XYZ file of N, CA and C in Angstrom:
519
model
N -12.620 14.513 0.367
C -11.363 13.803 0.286
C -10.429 14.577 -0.656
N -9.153 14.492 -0.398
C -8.026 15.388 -1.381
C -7.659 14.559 -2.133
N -7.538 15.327 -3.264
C -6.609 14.578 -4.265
C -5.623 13.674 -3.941
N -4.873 14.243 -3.614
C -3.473 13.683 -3.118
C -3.503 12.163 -2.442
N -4.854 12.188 -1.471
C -5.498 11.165 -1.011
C -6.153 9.825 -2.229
N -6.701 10.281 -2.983
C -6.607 9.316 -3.986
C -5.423 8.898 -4.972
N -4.585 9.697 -5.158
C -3.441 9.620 -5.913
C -2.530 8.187 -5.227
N -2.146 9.099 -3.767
C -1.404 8.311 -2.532
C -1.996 7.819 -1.497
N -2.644 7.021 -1.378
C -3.618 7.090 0.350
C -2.578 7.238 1.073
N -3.486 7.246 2.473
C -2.252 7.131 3.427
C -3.308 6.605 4.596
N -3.208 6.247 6.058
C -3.984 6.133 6.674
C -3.409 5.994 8.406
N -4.053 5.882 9.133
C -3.312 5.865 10.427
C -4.539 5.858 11.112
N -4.008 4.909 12.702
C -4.468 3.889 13.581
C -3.744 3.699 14.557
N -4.326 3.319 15.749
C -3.352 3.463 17.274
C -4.145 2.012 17.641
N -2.761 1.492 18.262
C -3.704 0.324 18.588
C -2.911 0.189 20.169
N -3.950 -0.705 21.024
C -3.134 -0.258 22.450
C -2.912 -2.478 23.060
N -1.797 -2.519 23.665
C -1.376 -4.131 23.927
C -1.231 -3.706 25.063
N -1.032 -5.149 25.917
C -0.715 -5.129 27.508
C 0.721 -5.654 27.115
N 1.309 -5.947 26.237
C 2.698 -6.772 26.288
C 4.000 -5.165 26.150
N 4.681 -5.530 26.376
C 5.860 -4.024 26.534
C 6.410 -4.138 25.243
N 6.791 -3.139 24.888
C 7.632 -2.867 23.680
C 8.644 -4.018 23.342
N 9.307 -4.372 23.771
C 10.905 -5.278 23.659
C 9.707 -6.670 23.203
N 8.320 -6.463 23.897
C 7.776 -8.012 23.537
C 7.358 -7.894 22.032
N 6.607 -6.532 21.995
C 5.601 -6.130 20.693
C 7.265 -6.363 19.448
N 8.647 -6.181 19.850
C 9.283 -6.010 18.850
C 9.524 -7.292 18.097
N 9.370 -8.286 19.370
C 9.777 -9.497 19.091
C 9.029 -10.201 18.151
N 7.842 -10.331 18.743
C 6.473 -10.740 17.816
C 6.393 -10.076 16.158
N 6.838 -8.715 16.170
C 6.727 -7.829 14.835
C 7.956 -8.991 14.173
N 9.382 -9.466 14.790
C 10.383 -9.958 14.117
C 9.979 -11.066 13.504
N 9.123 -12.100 14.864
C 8.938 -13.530 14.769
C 8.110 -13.906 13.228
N 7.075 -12.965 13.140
C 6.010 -12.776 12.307
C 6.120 -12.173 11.185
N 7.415 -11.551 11.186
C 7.525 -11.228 9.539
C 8.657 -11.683 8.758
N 8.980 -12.132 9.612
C 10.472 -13.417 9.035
C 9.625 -13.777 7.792
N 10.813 -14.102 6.073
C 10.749 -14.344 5.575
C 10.580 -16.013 5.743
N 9.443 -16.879 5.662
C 9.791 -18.335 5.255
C 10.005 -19.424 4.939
N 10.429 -20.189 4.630
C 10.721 -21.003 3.456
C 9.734 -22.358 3.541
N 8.997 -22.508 2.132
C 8.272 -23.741 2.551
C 8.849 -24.672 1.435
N 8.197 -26.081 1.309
C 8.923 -26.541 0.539
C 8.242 -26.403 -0.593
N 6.793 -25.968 -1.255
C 6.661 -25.493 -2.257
C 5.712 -24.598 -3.040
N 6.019 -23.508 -3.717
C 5.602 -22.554 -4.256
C 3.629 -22.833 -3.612
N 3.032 -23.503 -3.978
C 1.892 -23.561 -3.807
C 1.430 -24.141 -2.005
N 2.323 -24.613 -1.558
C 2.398 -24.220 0.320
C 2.449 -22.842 0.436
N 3.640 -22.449 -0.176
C 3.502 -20.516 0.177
C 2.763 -19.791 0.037
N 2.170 -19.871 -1.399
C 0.652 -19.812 -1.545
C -0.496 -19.571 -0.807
N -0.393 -21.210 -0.299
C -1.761 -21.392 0.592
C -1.715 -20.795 1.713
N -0.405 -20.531 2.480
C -0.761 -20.221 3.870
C -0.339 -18.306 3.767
N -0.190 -17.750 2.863
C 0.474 -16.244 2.994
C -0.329 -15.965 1.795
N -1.368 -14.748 1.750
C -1.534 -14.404 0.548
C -1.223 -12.969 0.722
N -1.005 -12.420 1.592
C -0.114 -10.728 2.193
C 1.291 -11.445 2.479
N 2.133 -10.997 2.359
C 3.489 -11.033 2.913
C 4.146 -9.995 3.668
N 4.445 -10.195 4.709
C 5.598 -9.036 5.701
C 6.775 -9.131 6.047
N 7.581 -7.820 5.356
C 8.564 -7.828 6.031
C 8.867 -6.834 7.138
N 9.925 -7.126 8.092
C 9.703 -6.411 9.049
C 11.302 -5.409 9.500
N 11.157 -4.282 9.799
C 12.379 -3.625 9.984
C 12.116 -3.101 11.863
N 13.095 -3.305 12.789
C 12.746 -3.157 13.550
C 13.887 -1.541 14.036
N 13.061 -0.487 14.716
C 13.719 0.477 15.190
C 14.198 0.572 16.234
N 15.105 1.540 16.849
C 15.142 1.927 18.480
C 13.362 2.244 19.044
N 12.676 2.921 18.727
C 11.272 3.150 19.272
C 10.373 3.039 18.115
N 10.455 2.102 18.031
C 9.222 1.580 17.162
C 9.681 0.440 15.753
N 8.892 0.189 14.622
C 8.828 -0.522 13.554
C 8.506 0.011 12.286
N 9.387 -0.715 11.319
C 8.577 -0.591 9.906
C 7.820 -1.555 9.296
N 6.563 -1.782 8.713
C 6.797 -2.734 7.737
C 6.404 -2.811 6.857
N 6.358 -3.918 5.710
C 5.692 -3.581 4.648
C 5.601 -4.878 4.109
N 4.061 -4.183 3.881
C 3.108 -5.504 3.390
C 2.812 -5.771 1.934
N 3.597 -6.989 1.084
C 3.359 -6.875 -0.573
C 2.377 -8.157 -1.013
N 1.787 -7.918 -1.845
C 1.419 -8.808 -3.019
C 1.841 -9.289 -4.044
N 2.211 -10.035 -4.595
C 2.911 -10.417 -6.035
C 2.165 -11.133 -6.475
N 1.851 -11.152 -7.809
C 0.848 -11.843 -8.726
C 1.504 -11.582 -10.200
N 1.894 -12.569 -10.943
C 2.293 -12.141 -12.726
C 3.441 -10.485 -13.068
N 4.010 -10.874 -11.431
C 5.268 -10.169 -11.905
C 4.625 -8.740 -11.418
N 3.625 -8.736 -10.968
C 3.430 -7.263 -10.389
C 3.776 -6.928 -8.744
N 3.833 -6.094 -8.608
C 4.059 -5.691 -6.498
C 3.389 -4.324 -6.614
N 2.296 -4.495 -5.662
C 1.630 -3.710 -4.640
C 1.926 -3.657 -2.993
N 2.751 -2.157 -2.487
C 3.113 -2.791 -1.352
C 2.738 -1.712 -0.557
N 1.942 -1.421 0.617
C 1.940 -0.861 1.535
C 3.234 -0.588 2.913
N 3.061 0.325 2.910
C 4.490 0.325 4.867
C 3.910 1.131 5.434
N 3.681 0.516 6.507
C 3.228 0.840 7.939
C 4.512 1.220 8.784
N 4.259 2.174 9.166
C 5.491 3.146 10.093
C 4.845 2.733 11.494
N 5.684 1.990 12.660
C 4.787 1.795 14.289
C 5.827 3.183 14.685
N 5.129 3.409 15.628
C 6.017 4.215 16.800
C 5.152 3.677 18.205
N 6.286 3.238 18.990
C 5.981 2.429 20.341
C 6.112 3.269 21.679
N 5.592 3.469 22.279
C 5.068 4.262 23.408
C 4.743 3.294 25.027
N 5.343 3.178 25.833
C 5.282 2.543 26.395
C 4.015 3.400 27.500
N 3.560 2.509 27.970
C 2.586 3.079 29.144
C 2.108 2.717 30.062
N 1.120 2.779 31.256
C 1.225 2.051 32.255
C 0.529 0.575 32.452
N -0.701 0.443 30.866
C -1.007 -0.907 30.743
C -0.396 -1.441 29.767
N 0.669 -1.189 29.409
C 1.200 -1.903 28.436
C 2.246 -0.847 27.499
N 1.556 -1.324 26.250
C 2.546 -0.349 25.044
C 1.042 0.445 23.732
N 1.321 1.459 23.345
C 0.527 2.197 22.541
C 1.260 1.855 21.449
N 0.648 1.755 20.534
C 1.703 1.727 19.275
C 0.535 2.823 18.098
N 1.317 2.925 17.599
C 0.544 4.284 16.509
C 1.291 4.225 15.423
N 0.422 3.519 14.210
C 0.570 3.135 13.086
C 0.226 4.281 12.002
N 1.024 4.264 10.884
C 0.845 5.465 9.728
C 1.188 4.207 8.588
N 0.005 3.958 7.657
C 0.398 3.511 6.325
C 0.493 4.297 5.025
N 1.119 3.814 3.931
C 1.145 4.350 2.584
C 1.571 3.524 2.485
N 1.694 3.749 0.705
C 2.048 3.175 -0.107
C 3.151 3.047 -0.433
N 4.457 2.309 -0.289
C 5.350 2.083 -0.297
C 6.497 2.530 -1.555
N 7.548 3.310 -1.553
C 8.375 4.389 -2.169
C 8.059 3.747 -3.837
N 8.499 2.555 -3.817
C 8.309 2.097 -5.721
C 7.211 2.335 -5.911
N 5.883 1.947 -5.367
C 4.582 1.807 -5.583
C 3.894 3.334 -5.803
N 4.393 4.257 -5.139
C 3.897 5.787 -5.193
C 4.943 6.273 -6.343
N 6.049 5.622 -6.740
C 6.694 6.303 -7.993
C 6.010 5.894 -9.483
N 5.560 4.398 -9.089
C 4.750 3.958 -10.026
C 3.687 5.149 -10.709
N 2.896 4.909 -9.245
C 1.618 5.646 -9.278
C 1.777 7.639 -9.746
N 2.466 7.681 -9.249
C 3.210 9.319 -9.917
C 3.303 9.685 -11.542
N 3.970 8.375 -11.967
C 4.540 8.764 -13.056
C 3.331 8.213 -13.750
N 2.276 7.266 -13.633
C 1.282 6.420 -14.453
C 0.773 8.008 -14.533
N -0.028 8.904 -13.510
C -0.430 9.761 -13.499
C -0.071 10.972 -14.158
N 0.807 11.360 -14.354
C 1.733 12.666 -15.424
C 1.240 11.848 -16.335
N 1.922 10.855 -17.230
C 1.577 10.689 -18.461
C 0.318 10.106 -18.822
N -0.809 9.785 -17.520
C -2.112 10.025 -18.234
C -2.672 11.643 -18.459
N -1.843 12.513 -16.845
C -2.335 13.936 -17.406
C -1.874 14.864 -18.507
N -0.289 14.368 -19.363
C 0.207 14.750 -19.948
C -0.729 14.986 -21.528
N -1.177 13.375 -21.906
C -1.977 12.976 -22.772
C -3.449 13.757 -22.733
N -3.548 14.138 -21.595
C -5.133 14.363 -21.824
C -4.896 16.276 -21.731
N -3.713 16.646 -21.526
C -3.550 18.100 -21.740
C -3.490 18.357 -23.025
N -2.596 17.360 -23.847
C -2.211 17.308 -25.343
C -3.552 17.346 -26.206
N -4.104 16.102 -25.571
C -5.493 15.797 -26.454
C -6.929 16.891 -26.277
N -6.620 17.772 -25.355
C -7.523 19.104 -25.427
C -7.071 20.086 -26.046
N -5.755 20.318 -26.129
C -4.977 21.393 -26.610
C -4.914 20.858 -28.280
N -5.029 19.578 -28.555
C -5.127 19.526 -30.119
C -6.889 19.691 -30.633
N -7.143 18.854 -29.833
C -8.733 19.501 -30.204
C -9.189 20.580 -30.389
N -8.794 21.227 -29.550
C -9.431 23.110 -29.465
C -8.139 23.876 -30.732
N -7.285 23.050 -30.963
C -6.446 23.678 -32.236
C -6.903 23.359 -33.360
N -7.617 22.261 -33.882
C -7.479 21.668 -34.974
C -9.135 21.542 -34.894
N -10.027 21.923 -33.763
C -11.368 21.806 -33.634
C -11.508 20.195 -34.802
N -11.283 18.733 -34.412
C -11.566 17.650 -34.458
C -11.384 16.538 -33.573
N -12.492 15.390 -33.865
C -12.849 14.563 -33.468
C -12.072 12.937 -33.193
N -11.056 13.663 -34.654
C -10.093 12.528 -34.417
C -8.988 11.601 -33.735
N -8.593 12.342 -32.882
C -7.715 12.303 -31.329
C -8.475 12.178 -30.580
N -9.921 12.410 -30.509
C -10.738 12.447 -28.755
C -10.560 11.145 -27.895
N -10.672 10.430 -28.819
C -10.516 9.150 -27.971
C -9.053 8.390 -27.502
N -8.296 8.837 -28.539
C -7.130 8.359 -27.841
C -6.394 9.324 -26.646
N -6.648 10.567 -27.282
C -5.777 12.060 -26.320
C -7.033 12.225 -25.398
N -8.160 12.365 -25.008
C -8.860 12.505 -24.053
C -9.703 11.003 -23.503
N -9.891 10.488 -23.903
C -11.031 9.605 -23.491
C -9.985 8.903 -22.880
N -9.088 8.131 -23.760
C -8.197 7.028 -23.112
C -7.811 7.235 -22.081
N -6.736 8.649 -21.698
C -6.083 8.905 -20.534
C -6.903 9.165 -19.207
N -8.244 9.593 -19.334
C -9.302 9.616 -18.393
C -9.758 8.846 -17.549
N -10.030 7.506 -18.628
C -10.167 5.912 -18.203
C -8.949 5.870 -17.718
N -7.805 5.532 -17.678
C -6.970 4.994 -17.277
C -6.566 5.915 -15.696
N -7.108 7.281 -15.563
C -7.087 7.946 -14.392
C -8.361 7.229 -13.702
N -8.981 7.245 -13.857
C -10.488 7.031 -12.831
C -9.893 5.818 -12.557
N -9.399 4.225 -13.600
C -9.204 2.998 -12.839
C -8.078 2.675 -12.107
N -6.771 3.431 -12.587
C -5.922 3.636 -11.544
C -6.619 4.312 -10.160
N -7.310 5.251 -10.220
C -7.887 5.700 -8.689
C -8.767 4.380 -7.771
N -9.338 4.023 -8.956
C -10.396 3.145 -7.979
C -9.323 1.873 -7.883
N -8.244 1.265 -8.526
C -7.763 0.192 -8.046
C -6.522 0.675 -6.872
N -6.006 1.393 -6.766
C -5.338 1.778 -5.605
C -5.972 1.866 -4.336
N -7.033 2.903 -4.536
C -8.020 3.133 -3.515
C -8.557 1.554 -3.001
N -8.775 0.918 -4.088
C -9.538 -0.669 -2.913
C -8.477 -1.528 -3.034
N -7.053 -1.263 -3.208
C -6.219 -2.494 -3.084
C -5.675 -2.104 -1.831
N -5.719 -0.273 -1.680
C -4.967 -0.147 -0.427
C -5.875 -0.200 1.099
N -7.381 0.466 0.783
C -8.063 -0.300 2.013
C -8.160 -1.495 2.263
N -7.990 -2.491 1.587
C -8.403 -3.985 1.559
C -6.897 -4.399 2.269
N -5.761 -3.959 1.451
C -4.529 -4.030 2.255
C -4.078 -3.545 3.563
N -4.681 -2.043 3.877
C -4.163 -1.648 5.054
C -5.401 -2.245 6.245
N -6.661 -2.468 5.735
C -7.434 -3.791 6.773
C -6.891 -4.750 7.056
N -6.392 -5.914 6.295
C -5.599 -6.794 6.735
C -4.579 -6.718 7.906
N -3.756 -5.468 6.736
C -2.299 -5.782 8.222
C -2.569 -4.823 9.698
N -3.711 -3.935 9.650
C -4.468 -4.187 10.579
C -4.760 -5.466 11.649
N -5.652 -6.107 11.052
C -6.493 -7.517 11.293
C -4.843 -8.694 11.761
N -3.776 -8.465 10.737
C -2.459 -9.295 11.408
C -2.039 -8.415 12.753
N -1.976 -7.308 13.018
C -1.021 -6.726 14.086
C -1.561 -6.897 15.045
N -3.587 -6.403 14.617
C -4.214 -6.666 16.294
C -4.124 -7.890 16.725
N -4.019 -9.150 15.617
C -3.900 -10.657 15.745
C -2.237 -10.842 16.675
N -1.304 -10.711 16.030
C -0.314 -11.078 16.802
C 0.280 -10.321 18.005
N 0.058 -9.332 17.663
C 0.113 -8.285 19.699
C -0.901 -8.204 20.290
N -2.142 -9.332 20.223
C -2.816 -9.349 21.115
C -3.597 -8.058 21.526
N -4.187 -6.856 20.593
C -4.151 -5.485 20.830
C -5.721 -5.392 19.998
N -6.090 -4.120 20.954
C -7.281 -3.618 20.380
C -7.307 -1.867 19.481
N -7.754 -1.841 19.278
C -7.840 -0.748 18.426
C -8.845 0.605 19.020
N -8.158 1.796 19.075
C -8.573 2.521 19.793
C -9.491 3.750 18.974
């Protein structure tokens, strides 16, 4: 696996419907409409992914967030729609959505920044006293940023998976 791949996932999937494009667009609209319940803990219960949906000339965007204590984790799924003779192909590309990979960019420099500093003072000053904040700290905070991206974004890009084959009626190829 590449770096870059843990840094940013990304992932991609073709899924094939008998319904035609103009239908698959409709359903992508119907289904990611923002909407309104009457209270915070209804919204809650019935949405714990949220979608919004951007619709193209040949194909879709969308993007799928979480919010919890003021945080957002959001995936976007790029469709491109292909019409064909049983239906429509659609061919999905996810990542991590433009704020969420700037997040993840910049968390990353200034954990690698810190842990360049904290070797470069060590091997200057040959001590023990920085190791843990200039190396150890920024390390930890790389490995759990990797592993919480990595399983927030498979766990996320399964889902809106599991919603698309659900509402276009579509199997996965």
């Amino acid at each position: 696996m590449k770096i870059t791949q843990l840094i940013l996932p990304t992932d991609s999937f073709t899924l094939t419907t008998a319904l035609s494009a103009d239908e698959v667009k409709r359903r992508i609209t119907e289904n990611t409409e923002r909407k309104k319940y009457e209270s915070e803990s209804e919204w809650n219960g019935l949405f714990k992914d949220r979608y919004i949906g951007f619709i193209k000339d040949h194909g879709f965007t969308m993007i799928q967030y979480w919010e919890g204590n003021n945080r957002k984790f959001e995936i976007q799924a790029d469709g491109k729609l292909t019409p064909d003779a049983s239906g429509t192909r659609v061919e999905i590309k996810t990542q991590l959505e433009s704020a969420s990979k700037t997040i993840g960019i910049l968390l990353m420099a200034f954990a690698l920044f810190f842990l360049v500093l904290g070797i470069l003072v060590n091997l200057k000053e040959n001590s023990d006293d920085w190791l843990v904040f200039f190396i150890i700290f920024p390390a930890i905070m790389m490995v759990f940023y990797v592993i919480l991206v990595t399983t927030m974004f498979k766990d996320g890009n399964q889902k809106l998976k599991e919603f698309l084959i659900r509402i276009l009626n579509a199997a996965e190829e």
